Coordinates of N, CA and C in Angstrom, one line a residue:
M17 N 224.0 -106.0 124.9 CA 223.5 -106.2 123.7 C 222.5 -106.0 123.3
Q18 N 221.5 -106.0 124.1 CA 220.2 -106.4 123.7 C 220.1 -104.9 123.0
T19 N 220.3 -104.0 123.5 CA 220.6 -102.9 122.8 C 220.5 -102.9 121.1
Y20 N 221.7 -103.7 120.9 CA 222.0 -103.8 119.6 C 221.6 -104.6 118.0
V21 N 220.2 -105.4 119.3 CA 219.3 -106.1 118.6 C 217.9 -105.5 118.2
Y22 N 217.7 -104.5 118.8 CA 217.0 -103.6 117.7 C 216.9 -102.6 117.4
E23 N 216.5 -102.9 115.9 CA 216.6 -102.4 113.9 C 217.4 -101.1 114.4
D24 N 216.6 -100.6 115.6 CA 216.9 -98.6 115.6 C 218.1 -98.2 116.4
H25 N 219.1 -99.2 116.6 CA 220.3 -99.1 117.2 C 221.0 -98.0 117.6
L26 N 221.5 -98.1 116.3 CA 222.7 -96.8 116.0 C 221.3 -95.5 116.2
E27 N 219.9 -95.3 115.9 CA 219.6 -93.3 116.5 C 219.7 -93.8 118.1
K28 N 220.1 -94.7 118.9 CA 220.2 -95.4 120.6 C 221.8 -94.7 120.4
L29 N 222.2 -95.2 119.6 CA 223.6 -95.1 120.5 C 224.8 -94.3 119.5
A30 N 225.9 -93.1 120.2 CA 226.4 -92.4 119.8 C 227.5 -93.0 118.9
T31 N 228.1 -94.2 119.2 CA 229.0 -94.2 117.5 C 228.3 -96.3 117.9
A32 N 228.6 -96.5 116.2 CA 228.0 -97.6 115.9 C 228.7 -98.7 116.7
P33 N 228.0 -100.0 116.5 CA 229.4 -101.6 116.8 C 230.4 -101.9 115.8
D34 N 231.4 -102.7 116.7 CA 232.2 -102.7 115.5 C 231.7 -104.2 115.3
Q35 N 232.5 -104.5 114.3 CA 231.9 -105.7 112.9 C 231.4 -107.1 113.5
E36 N 232.5 -107.0 114.8 CA 232.1 -109.0 115.2 C 230.9 -108.5 116.0
L37 N 230.3 -107.3 117.0 CA 229.4 -107.1 117.7 C 228.0 -107.1 116.8
Q38 N 227.9 -106.4 115.5 CA 226.5 -105.9 114.9 C 226.8 -107.9 114.2
E39 N 227.7 -108.4 114.1 CA 227.2 -110.2 113.5 C 226.6 -110.8 114.9
M40 N 227.3 -110.4 115.8 CA 226.0 -111.1 116.8 C 225.1 -110.5 116.7
A41 N 224.5 -109.8 117.0 CA 223.6 -108.9 117.6 C 222.7 -109.1 116.0
S42 N 223.2 -109.5 114.6 CA 221.9 -110.0 113.4 C 221.6 -111.1 114.1
I43 N 222.1 -111.9 114.5 CA 222.3 -113.5 115.5 C 220.8 -113.5 115.9
L44 N 221.3 -113.0 116.8 CA 220.0 -112.2 117.7 C 218.9 -111.7 117.0
R45 N 219.2 -111.1 116.2 CA 217.9 -110.1 115.8 C 217.1 -111.1 115.5
I46 N 217.6 -112.5 114.6 CA 217.1 -113.3 113.8 C 215.9 -113.9 114.7
A47 N 216.7 -114.6 115.7 CA 216.6 -115.6 116.9 C 215.4 -114.9 117.5
D48 N 215.6 -113.7 117.4 CA 214.2 -112.9 118.7 C 213.2 -112.9 117.7
W49 N 213.0 -112.2 116.4 CA 212.0 -112.2 115.9 C 211.1 -113.3 115.0
F50 N 212.4 -114.4 115.3 CA 211.5 -116.1 115.0 C 211.0 -116.2 115.9
D51 N 211.5 -116.2 117.8 CA 210.8 -116.0 118.7 C 208.8 -116.0 118.8
Q52 N 209.4 -114.4 118.5 CA 208.2 -113.1 118.7 C 207.1 -113.9 118.0
M53 N 207.9 -114.1 116.4 CA 206.9 -114.1 115.8 C 206.0 -115.8 115.3
T54 N 206.6 -116.6 116.0 CA 205.8 -118.3 116.4 C 205.5 -118.3 118.2
A55 N 206.0 -117.5 119.0 CA 205.2 -117.5 120.0 C 204.1 -117.7 120.3
M56 N 203.0 -117.8 121.4 CA 202.0 -117.8 121.8 C 201.6 -116.2 122.3
N57 N 200.5 -115.1 122.1 CA 200.4 -114.4 122.1 C 198.8 -113.3 122.0
S58 N 198.6 -113.5 122.8 CA 197.5 -112.6 123.2 C 197.0 -111.6 122.1
G59 N 197.9 -110.9 121.5 CA 197.7 -110.2 120.3 C 197.1 -110.4 118.8
H60 N 198.4 -112.0 119.0 CA 197.8 -112.8 117.0 C 198.0 -114.4 117.7
E61 N 197.5 -114.8 116.9 CA 197.8 -115.4 116.3 C 199.0 -116.2 116.0
P62 N 200.5 -117.1 116.6 CA 201.5 -117.8 115.8 C 201.4 -117.8 114.4
M63 N 202.6 -117.8 114.4 CA 203.3 -117.7 113.0 C 203.8 -119.2 112.9
S64 N 203.6 -119.9 112.3 CA 203.9 -121.7 111.2 C 205.5 -121.2 112.1
E65 N 206.7 -122.2 112.3 CA 208.5 -122.0 111.7 C 208.0 -121.8 110.5
I66 N 207.6 -122.4 109.7 CA 207.9 -122.3 108.0 C 207.7 -121.4 107.6
A67 N 206.5 -120.3 108.6 CA 205.4 -119.6 107.3 C 207.3 -118.0 108.0
A68 N 207.4 -118.2 108.9 CA 208.7 -117.4 110.0 C 209.3 -116.8 109.0
M69 N 210.0 -118.9 108.6 CA 210.9 -118.6 107.6 C 211.3 -118.5 106.0
Q70 N 209.5 -118.2 105.9 CA 209.6 -118.4 104.7 C 209.8 -116.7 104.8
Y71 N 209.2 -116.0 105.6 CA 208.9 -114.7 105.4 C 210.5 -114.2 105.4
F72 N 211.7 -114.8 106.5 CA 213.5 -114.6 106.7 C 213.2 -114.0 104.9
K73 N 213.3 -114.9 104.4 CA 213.4 -115.6 103.1 C 213.0 -114.4 101.9
K74 N 212.7 -113.8 102.6 CA 211.6 -112.6 101.2 C 213.0 -111.3 101.4
Y75 N 213.4 -111.6 102.6 CA 213.6 -110.0 103.0 C 215.2 -110.7 103.3
P76 N 216.4 -110.5 102.4 CA 217.8 -111.2 102.7 C 218.3 -110.0 102.8
K77 N 218.2 -109.3 102.6 CA 219.0 -107.9 102.8 C 219.3 -107.5 104.3
K78 N 218.0 -107.3 105.2 CA 217.1 -107.8 106.4 C 217.9 -108.8 107.1
F79 N 217.7 -110.2 106.3 CA 217.6 -111.3 107.6 C 219.1 -111.3 106.5
L80 N 219.7 -111.7 106.8 CA 221.0 -112.4 106.1 C 221.1 -113.8 105.8
P81 N 220.6 -114.0 105.3 CA 220.2 -115.8 104.5 C 221.8 -117.3 104.9
V82 N 222.8 -117.2 105.0 CA 224.0 -117.4 106.2 C 223.3 -117.8 107.7
L83 N 222.5 -116.9 108.2 CA 222.4 -116.7 109.2 C 221.0 -117.4 109.7
V84 N 219.9 -117.2 108.6 CA 218.4 -117.9 108.3 C 218.4 -119.2 107.8
T85 N 220.0 -120.0 107.4 CA 220.6 -121.0 107.1 C 220.6 -121.7 108.5
A86 N 221.6 -121.2 109.0 CA 222.0 -121.8 110.5 C 220.7 -121.6 111.3
L87 N 220.3 -121.0 111.5 CA 219.1 -121.0 112.9 C 218.1 -122.3 112.4
A88 N 217.7 -122.6 110.8 CA 217.2 -123.5 110.4 C 217.6 -124.9 111.0
E89 N 219.3 -125.1 111.2 CA 219.5 -125.7 111.2 C 219.3 -126.0 112.8
C90 N 219.4 -125.2 113.7 CA 219.9 -125.1 114.7 C 218.2 -126.0 115.6
I91 N 217.8 -125.4 114.8 CA 216.3 -125.7 115.8 C 215.5 -127.4 114.7
H92 N 216.0 -127.3 114.1 CA 215.3 -128.2 113.0 C 213.7 -128.0 112.7
I93 N 213.7 -127.1 111.8 CA 212.0 -126.5 111.4 C 211.2 -127.8 111.0
V94 N 212.1 -128.3 110.1 CA 210.6 -130.0 109.7 C 211.6 -131.0 110.4
P95 N 211.3 -131.3 111.7 CA 212.3 -132.5 112.4 C 211.7 -133.7 111.9
K96 N 211.6 -135.0 112.0 CA 211.3 -136.2 112.0 C 210.4 -135.9 113.3
A97 N 209.3 -137.1 112.1 CA 207.9 -137.3 112.8 C 207.3 -136.3 112.8
A98 N 207.1 -135.0 112.6 CA 206.3 -133.6 112.1 C 205.2 -134.1 111.4
S99 N 204.4 -133.5 111.9 CA 203.0 -133.5 110.9 C 203.6 -132.4 109.4
V100 N 203.0 -132.3 108.3 CA 202.7 -131.4 107.8 C 202.0 -131.4 106.2
D101 N 201.4 -129.8 106.3 CA 200.9 -130.5 105.5 C 201.5 -129.8 103.5
L102 N 200.9 -130.3 102.9 CA 201.6 -130.7 101.6 C 200.7 -130.1 100.7
S103 N 201.3 -129.6 99.3 CA 200.3 -128.9 98.6 C 199.5 -129.5 97.3
T104 N 199.5 -130.8 97.9 CA 198.6 -131.4 97.1 C 197.1 -131.8 97.8
G105 N 197.8 -130.9 98.8 CA 196.3 -130.9 99.9 C 195.9 -131.8 100.8
D106 N 197.2 -133.0 100.9 CA 197.3 -134.1 101.8 C 197.9 -133.4 102.5
K107 N 197.8 -134.3 103.8 CA 198.7 -134.7 105.2 C 199.6 -135.7 105.0
G108 N 200.7 -135.7 105.7 CA 201.8 -136.8 106.1 C 203.0 -136.0 107.0
I109 N 203.4 -137.3 107.5 CA 204.5 -137.3 108.8 C 206.2 -137.5 108.1
V110 N 206.4 -136.5 108.2 CA 207.9 -136.6 108.0 C 209.3 -137.8 108.6
L111 N 209.0 -138.7 108.0 CA 210.2 -139.9 108.2 C 211.5 -139.6 108.3
I112 N 212.4 -138.4 107.4 CA 213.6 -138.3 107.5 C 213.9 -137.1 107.2
E113 N 214.5 -136.4 108.0 CA 214.6 -135.1 108.1 C 215.4 -134.2 107.2
N114 N 215.2 -133.5 106.6 CA 216.5 -133.0 105.0 C 217.7 -131.9 106.0
T115 N 218.8 -132.3 106.6 CA 219.5 -130.7 107.4 C 220.0 -130.2 106.0
R116 N 220.0 -130.6 105.2 CA 220.4 -129.1 103.7 C 219.4 -128.6 103.4
D117 N 218.2 -129.0 103.8 CA 217.0 -128.0 103.5 C 215.6 -129.2 103.6
F118 N 215.5 -127.8 104.4 CA 214.4 -128.5 105.4 C 213.2 -128.4 104.8
M119 N 212.6 -128.0 104.1 CA 211.7 -127.8 103.3 C 211.3 -128.6 101.7
R120 N 213.1 -129.9 102.4 CA 212.3 -131.3 101.2 C 212.9 -132.5 101.9
P121 N 213.0 -132.6 102.7 CA 212.5 -134.2 103.6 C 211.7 -135.0 103.0
V122 N 211.9 -136.2 103.9 CA 211.5 -137.3 102.7 C 209.4 -137.5 104.0
V123 N 208.8 -137.7 102.7 CA 207.4 -137.6 104.0 C 206.6 -139.4 103.6
L124 N 205.9 -139.3 104.7 CA 204.8 -140.5 104.0 C 203.9 -139.9 104.4
R125 N 203.1 -140.0 102.6 CA 201.6 -138.9 102.3 C 200.5 -140.5 103.2
L126 N 199.9 -139.8 103.9 CA 198.5 -140.2 104.7 C 197.9 -141.0 104.0
S127 N 197.4 -140.4 103.4 CA 196.1 -140.2 102.3 C 196.5 -141.4 101.1
D128 N 197.9 -142.1 100.9 CA 198.1 -143.2 100.6 C 199.3 -144.1 101.0
N129 N 199.8 -144.1 102.2 CA 200.5 -144.8 102.4 C 201.9 -144.5 102.2
Q130 N 202.2 -143.8 100.7 CA 202.7 -144.2 100.0 C 204.4 -142.5 100.6
I131 N 205.4 -142.9 100.5 CA 206.9 -142.3 100.6 C 207.4 -141.9 99.5
Y132 N 207.8 -140.2 100.2 CA 208.0 -139.7 99.0 C 209.2 -138.4 99.4
D133 N 210.2 -138.9 98.3 CA 211.3 -138.3 98.9 C 211.5 -136.8 98.3
L134 N 210.9 -135.8 98.9 CA 211.2 -134.5 98.5 C 212.6 -133.9 97.9
S135 N 213.4 -134.3 98.3 CA 214.9 -133.7 97.6 C 215.0 -134.3 96.3
D136 N 214.0 -135.1 95.7 CA 213.7 -135.4 94.3 C 213.8 -134.1 93.0
K137 N 214.4 -133.5 92.6 CA 213.8 -132.5 91.7 C 212.1 -132.5 91.0
N138 N 211.8 -134.4 90.3 CA 210.9 -134.8 89.7 C 210.0 -134.9 91.0
V139 N 210.0 -135.1 92.3 CA 209.2 -135.3 93.3 C 208.4 -133.5 94.3
Y140 N 209.5 -133.7 93.9 CA 209.3 -132.1 94.4 C 208.7 -131.0 93.3
Q141 N 208.6 -131.4 92.4 CA 208.0 -131.0 91.4 C 206.9 -130.6 91.4
E142 N 206.0 -132.0 91.8 CA 204.4 -132.7 92.0 C 204.4 -132.1 93.9
M143 N 205.1 -132.6 94.8 CA 204.3 -131.8 95.6 C 205.4 -131.0 97.2
Q144 N 205.2 -130.5 97.5 CA 206.1 -129.8 98.6 C 205.7 -129.5 99.6
V145 N 206.4 -129.5 101.1 CA 205.5 -129.2 102.1 C 204.7 -127.5 102.4
T146 N 203.8 -127.1 102.1 CA 203.4 -125.9 103.2 C 203.7 -125.7 103.9
D147 N 203.4 -126.4 104.6 CA 203.2 -126.0 106.6 C 203.4 -126.9 107.7
I148 N 203.7 -127.2 108.5 CA 203.6 -127.6 109.8 C 202.3 -127.8 109.8
M149 N 201.1 -128.8 110.1 CA 200.4 -129.2 111.6 C 199.7 -128.5 112.0
K150 N 199.1 -127.8 112.7 CA 199.2 -127.2 113.7 C 198.4 -129.0 114.6
T151 N 197.7 -129.4 114.4 CA 197.2 -130.5 115.0 C 197.5 -131.6 114.4
M152 N 197.5 -133.2 115.0 CA 196.8 -134.5 114.0 C 195.6 -134.6 114.5
D153 N 195.0 -133.7 115.5 CA 193.1 -133.4 115.8 C 192.6 -134.1 114.0
N154 N 191.8 -134.7 114.0 CA 190.7 -135.0 113.3 C 189.0 -135.3 113.8
R155 N 188.8 -135.1 114.9 CA 188.1 -135.1 115.6 C 186.5 -134.1 114.7
V156 N 185.5 -135.2 114.7 CA 184.3 -134.2 114.0 C 183.9 -133.0 114.8
A157 N 183.6 -132.4 114.4 CA 183.0 -131.0 114.5 C 181.6 -131.5 115.2
M158 N 181.0 -130.9 116.3 CA 180.2 -130.8 117.0 C 179.4 -129.5 116.8
D159 N 177.7 -130.5 116.4 CA 176.9 -129.2 116.4 C 175.7 -129.4 117.3
E160 N 174.5 -128.5 117.4 CA 173.3 -128.5 118.4 C 172.7 -129.8 118.2
E161 N 172.5 -130.3 116.8 CA 171.8 -131.4 116.5 C 172.0 -132.8 116.7
T162 N 173.9 -133.1 116.7 CA 174.6 -133.8 117.0 C 174.4 -134.2 118.5
L163 N 174.6 -132.6 118.7 CA 174.7 -133.4 120.8 C 173.4 -134.2 121.4
K164 N 172.2 -133.5 120.9 CA 170.9 -134.1 120.8 C 170.9 -135.4 120.7
Q165 N 171.8 -135.6 119.6 CA 171.5 -137.5 120.0 C 172.4 -137.6 120.9
F166 N 173.3 -137.4 121.9 CA 173.9 -137.9 122.1 C 173.8 -138.9 124.0
V167 N 173.7 -139.7 124.0 CA 172.9 -140.1 125.2 C 174.5 -140.8 126.2
P168 N 174.6 -140.1 127.1 CA 175.2 -140.5 128.6 C 175.6 -141.6 128.8
D169 N 176.3 -142.7 129.1 CA 176.5 -143.6 130.2 C 176.1 -143.7 131.4
E170 N 176.3 -144.6 132.5 CA 175.7 -144.5 133.7 C 177.3 -143.8 134.6
K171 N 178.4 -144.7 133.5 CA 179.9 -144.2 133.9 C 179.9 -142.3 133.6
L172 N 179.8 -141.9 132.6 CA 180.1 -140.9 132.7 C 178.8 -139.5 133.4
R173 N 177.8 -140.4 133.8 CA 176.7 -139.3 133.8 C 177.7 -139.1 136.1
Q174 N 177.6 -140.8 136.3 CA 178.3 -140.4 137.8 C 180.2 -139.4 138.0
L175 N 180.7 -139.8 136.3 CA 182.2 -138.6 136.7 C 181.2 -137.2 136.4
T176 N 180.8 -137.1 135.7 CA 179.9 -135.5 135.8 C 179.6 -135.2 136.7
Q177 N 179.1 -135.8 137.1 CA 178.5 -135.3 138.6 C 179.7 -134.8 139.6
E178 N 180.6 -136.0 139.9 CA 181.7 -135.8 140.9 C 182.6 -134.6 140.8
F179 N 182.1 -133.9 139.0 CA 183.3 -132.7 138.4 C 182.4 -132.1 139.2
R180 N 181.0 -131.7 138.8 CA 180.3 -130.9 139.5 C 180.2 -129.7 140.4
R181 N 180.4 -131.3 141.7 CA 180.5 -131.9 143.2 C 181.8 -130.5 143.3
K182 N 183.0 -131.3 143.1 CA 184.1 -130.6 143.3 C 184.5 -128.8 142.6
L183 N 183.9 -129.3 141.3 CA 183.7 -127.6 141.3 C 182.7 -126.8 142.3
A184 N 181.7 -127.2 142.8 CA 180.3 -126.1 143.6 C 182.0 -126.0 144.7
A185 N 181.9 -127.4 145.6 CA 182.5 -127.3 146.7 C 183.5 -125.9 146.3
G186 N 184.7 -126.0 145.2 CA 185.9 -125.4 145.0 C 185.6 -123.6 144.7
K187 N 183.8 -123.2 145.1 CA 183.6 -122.2 144.2 C 183.4 -121.9 146.0
K188 N 182.9 -121.8 147.1 CA 182.3 -121.8 148.1 C 183.2 -121.4 149.3

């Protein structure tokens, strides 16, 4: 079956698979592409789930829309509680997933704590989900000058010394 998943399978095989096998291979091909695009990889940064789905939609002949939709429904691209980037430049949290169209959930926009139903065409004209947030991390970036102003307390000094002792003991 894996042989049929690869796009060049017809070049490798003497006979073409029957229709049912071709359909199953198409399903696995889309799932395999999705996994490769969104997985951590040493060669490239992973693509977000939304970016991968948008890529599939650009090539409907290669990735059948009915199968792309089925994949989206199975793996919940924008689930409840997902952190999202919005076209307004704001961040939001998905309150209610839209199983019919994952790009149109109900979101809480963090900048004004207002709830927006993106399934409403008027709301959707003003605001869309552009991507899944990679992290909710809002820590301030530290530079050398900021670090010079940091003064650790006694408890932190002791903890740091303990870590250094354990590291030194482990290297011996």
